[in-house]
Coordinates of C-alpha atoms in Angstrom, one line a residue:
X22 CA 136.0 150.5 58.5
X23 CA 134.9 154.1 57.3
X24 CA 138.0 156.2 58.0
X25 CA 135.3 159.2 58.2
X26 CA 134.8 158.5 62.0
X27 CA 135.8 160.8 64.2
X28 CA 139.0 160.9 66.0
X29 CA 136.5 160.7 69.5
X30 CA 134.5 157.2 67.7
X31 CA 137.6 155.7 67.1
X32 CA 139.8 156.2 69.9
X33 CA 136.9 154.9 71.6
X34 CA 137.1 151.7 69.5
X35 CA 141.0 151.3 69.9
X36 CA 140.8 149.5 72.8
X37 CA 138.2 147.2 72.2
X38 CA 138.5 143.4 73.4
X39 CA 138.3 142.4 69.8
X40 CA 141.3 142.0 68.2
X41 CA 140.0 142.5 64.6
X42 CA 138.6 145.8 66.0
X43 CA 141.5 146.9 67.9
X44 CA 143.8 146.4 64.3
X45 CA 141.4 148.1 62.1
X46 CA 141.4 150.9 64.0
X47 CA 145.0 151.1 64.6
X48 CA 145.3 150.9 60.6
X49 CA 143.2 153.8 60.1
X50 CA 144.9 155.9 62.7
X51 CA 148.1 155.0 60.9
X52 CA 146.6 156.2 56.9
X53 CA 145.3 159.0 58.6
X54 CA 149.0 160.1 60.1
X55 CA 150.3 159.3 56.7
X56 CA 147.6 161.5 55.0
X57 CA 147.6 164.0 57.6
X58 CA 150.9 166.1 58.4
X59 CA 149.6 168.6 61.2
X60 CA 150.2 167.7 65.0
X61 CA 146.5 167.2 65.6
X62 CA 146.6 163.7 65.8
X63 CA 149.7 163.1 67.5
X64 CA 148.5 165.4 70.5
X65 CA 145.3 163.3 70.5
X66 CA 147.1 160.0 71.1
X67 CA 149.5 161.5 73.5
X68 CA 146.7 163.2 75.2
X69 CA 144.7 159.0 75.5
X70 CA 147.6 157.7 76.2
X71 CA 148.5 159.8 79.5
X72 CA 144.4 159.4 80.5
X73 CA 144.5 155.5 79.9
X74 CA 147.9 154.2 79.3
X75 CA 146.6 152.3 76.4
X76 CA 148.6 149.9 74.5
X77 CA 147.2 150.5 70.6
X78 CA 147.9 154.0 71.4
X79 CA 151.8 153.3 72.6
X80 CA 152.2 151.1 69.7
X81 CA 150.9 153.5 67.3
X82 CA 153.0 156.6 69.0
X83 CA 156.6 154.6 68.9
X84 CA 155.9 153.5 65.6
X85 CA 155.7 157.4 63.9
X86 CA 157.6 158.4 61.5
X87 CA 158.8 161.8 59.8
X88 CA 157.5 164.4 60.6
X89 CA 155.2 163.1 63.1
X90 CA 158.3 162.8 65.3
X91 CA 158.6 166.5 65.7
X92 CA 155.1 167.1 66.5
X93 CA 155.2 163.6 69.3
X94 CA 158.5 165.4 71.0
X95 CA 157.0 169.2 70.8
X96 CA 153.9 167.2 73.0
X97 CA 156.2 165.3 75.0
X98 CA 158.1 168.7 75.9
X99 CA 154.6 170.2 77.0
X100 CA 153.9 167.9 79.6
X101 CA 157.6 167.6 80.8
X102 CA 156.8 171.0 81.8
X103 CA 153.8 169.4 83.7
X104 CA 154.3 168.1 87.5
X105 CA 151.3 166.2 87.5
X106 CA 152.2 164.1 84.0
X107 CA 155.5 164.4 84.1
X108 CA 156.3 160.5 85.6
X109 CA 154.5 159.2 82.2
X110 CA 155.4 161.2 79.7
X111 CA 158.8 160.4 80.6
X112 CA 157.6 156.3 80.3
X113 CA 156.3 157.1 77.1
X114 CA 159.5 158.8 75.8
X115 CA 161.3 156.1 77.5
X116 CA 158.8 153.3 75.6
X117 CA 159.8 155.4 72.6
X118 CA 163.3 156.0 72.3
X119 CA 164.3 152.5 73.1
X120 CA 162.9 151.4 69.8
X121 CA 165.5 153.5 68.3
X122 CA 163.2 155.2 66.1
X123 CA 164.6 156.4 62.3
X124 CA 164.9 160.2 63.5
X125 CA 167.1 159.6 67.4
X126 CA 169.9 161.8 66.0
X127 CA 166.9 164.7 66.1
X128 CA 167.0 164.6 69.8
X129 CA 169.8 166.1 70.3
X130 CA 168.2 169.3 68.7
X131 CA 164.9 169.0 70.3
X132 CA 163.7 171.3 72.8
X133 CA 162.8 168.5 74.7
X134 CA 166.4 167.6 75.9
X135 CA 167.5 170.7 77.9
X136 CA 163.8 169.9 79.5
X137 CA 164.4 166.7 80.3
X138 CA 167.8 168.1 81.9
X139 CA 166.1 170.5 84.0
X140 CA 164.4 168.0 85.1
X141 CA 167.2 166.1 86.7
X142 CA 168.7 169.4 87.6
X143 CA 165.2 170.2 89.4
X144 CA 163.0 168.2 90.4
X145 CA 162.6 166.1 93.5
X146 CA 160.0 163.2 93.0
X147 CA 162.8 160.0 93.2
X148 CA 160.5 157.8 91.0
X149 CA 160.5 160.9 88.1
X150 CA 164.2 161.3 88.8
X151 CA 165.0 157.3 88.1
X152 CA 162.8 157.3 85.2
X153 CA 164.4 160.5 83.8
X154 CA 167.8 158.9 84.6
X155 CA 166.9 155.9 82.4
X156 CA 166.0 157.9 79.5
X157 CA 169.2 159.9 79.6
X158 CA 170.8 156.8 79.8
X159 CA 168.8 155.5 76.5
X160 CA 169.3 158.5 74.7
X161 CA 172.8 159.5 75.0
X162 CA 174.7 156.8 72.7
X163 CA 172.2 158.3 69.9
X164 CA 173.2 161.6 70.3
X165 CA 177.0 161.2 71.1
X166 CA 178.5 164.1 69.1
X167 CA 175.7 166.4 69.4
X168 CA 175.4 165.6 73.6
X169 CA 178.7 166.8 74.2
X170 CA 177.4 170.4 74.6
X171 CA 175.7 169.1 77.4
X172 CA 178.6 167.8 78.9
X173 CA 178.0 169.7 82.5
X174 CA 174.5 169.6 82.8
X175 CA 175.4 165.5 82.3
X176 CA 178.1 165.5 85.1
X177 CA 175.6 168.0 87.5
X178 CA 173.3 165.6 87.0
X179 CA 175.4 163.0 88.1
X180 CA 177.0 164.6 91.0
X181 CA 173.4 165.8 92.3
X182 CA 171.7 162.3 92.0
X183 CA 174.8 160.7 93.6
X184 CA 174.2 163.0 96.7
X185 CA 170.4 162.3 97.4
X186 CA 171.6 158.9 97.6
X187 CA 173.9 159.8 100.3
X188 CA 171.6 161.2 102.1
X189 CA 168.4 159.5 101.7
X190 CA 165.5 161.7 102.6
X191 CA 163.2 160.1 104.8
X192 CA 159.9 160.9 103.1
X193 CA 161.2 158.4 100.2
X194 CA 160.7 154.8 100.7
X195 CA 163.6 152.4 100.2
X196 CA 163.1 150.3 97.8
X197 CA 162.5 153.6 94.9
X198 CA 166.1 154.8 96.9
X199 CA 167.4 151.3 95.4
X200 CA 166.4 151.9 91.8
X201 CA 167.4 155.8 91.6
X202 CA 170.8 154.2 93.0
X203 CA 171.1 151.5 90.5
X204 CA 170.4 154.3 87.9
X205 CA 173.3 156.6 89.0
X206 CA 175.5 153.9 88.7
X207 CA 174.1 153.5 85.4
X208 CA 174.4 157.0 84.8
X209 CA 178.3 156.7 85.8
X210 CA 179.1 153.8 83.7
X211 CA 176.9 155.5 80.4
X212 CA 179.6 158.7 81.3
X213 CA 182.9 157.3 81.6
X214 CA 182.2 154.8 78.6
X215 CA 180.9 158.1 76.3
X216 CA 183.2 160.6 77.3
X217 CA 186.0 158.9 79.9
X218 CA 188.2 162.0 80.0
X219 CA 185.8 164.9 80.9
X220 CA 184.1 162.6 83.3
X221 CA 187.3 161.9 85.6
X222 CA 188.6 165.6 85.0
X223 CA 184.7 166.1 86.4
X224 CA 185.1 163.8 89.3
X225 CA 188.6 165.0 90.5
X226 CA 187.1 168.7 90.6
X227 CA 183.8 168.3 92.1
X228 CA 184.6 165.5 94.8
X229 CA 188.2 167.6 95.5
X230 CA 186.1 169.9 97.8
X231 CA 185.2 169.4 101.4
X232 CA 181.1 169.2 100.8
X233 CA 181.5 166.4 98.4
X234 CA 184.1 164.1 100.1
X235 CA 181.3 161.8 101.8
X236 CA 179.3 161.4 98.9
X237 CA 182.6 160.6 96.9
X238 CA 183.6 158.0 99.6
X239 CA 180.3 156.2 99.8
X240 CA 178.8 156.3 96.3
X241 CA 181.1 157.4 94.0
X242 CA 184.7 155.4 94.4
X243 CA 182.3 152.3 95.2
X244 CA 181.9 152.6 91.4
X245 CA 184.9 153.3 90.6
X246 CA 186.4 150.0 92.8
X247 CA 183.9 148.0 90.8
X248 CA 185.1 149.7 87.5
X249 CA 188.3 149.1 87.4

């Protein structure tokens, strides 16, 4: 296949219901990242992948390698940024990151993390929370020396995710109050496992005063019954 076609030609061809089509292209895209060292391409890709949610173009994303990986987080910080594309852009970091690409120890430095905790810290669409959670969940055992700057912004997080699901707002359906749920506690086991000393000298402070004692009762020593 000519590698002259344009980026447009063949990202129109990626997705074709031929295999032998769909691999060809995918190998060109691939010599042209290892040719090409600006962030051009990567943003193209991210770019189809948020309009299509195509699989060549996930493969081909979670597959890059230096220094393609800072140009795929500086994209993926953009669109964190982004109401309106931030539920997928956190899938695709989430597709990403669980691969346990060569460069994870880089995300600690990234300008994407302290996004991805304002976030948490911020927003209020459950599904973006619970998807946020996970990756948080992902990422911190590859960043465990580096993370512990973050310490408080991981423990806020906790304490203000274990709150909305005390109080459930109505406008969210059940079942997505269920999975952010299943995250916290996922949250809370990734934080006492990682850093079991700040996290209870956490929970003793925040759940000590008056606001908190409900939550604490109904979500939080639940947890802690089942963890010990």
């Amino acid at each position: 296949m000519a590698q002259q076609a344009n980026v447009g030609e063949l990202l129109a061809m990626l997705d074709s219901p031929m295999l032998g089509v769909r691999d060809d292209v995918t190998a060109v895209f691939k010599e042209n990242l290892n040719s090409d060292r600006g962030p051009m391409l990567v943003n193209t890709l991210v770019d189809y992948y948020l309009e299509t949610s195509s699989q060549p173009a996930l493969h081909i994303l979670t597959t890059l390698q230096e220094p393609h990986d800072k140009h795929l987080l500086d994209r993926i910080n953009e669109y964190v940024g982004k109401a309106a594309t931030r539920l997928s852009i956190l899938s695709l970091l989430g597709h990403v990151i669980r691969l346990q690409p060569s460069w994870k120890h880089k995300l600690s430095q990234a300008p994407l993390l302290p996004s991805l905790l304002k976030c948490l810290k911020m927003d209020t669409d459950v599904v973006v929370l619970t998807t946020g959670v996970l990756v948080l969940i992902t990422m911190l055992p590859m960043i465990p020396q580096s993370g512990k700057q973050h310490l408080l912004d991981f423990f806020d997080i906790f304490g203000r995710l274990s709150s909305w699901c005390l109080k459930k707002p109505g406008h969210v359906a059940e079942v997505y109050l269920v999975h952010l749920h299943a995250s916290v506690y996922a949250l809370f086991h990734r934080l006492y496992g990682m850093y079991p000393c700040n996290f209870v000298s956490f929970l003793r402070s925040h759940y000590s005063m008056k606001e908190n004692l409900e939550t604490f009762e109904e979500v939080v020593k639940v947890e802690e019954i089942r963890n010990s």
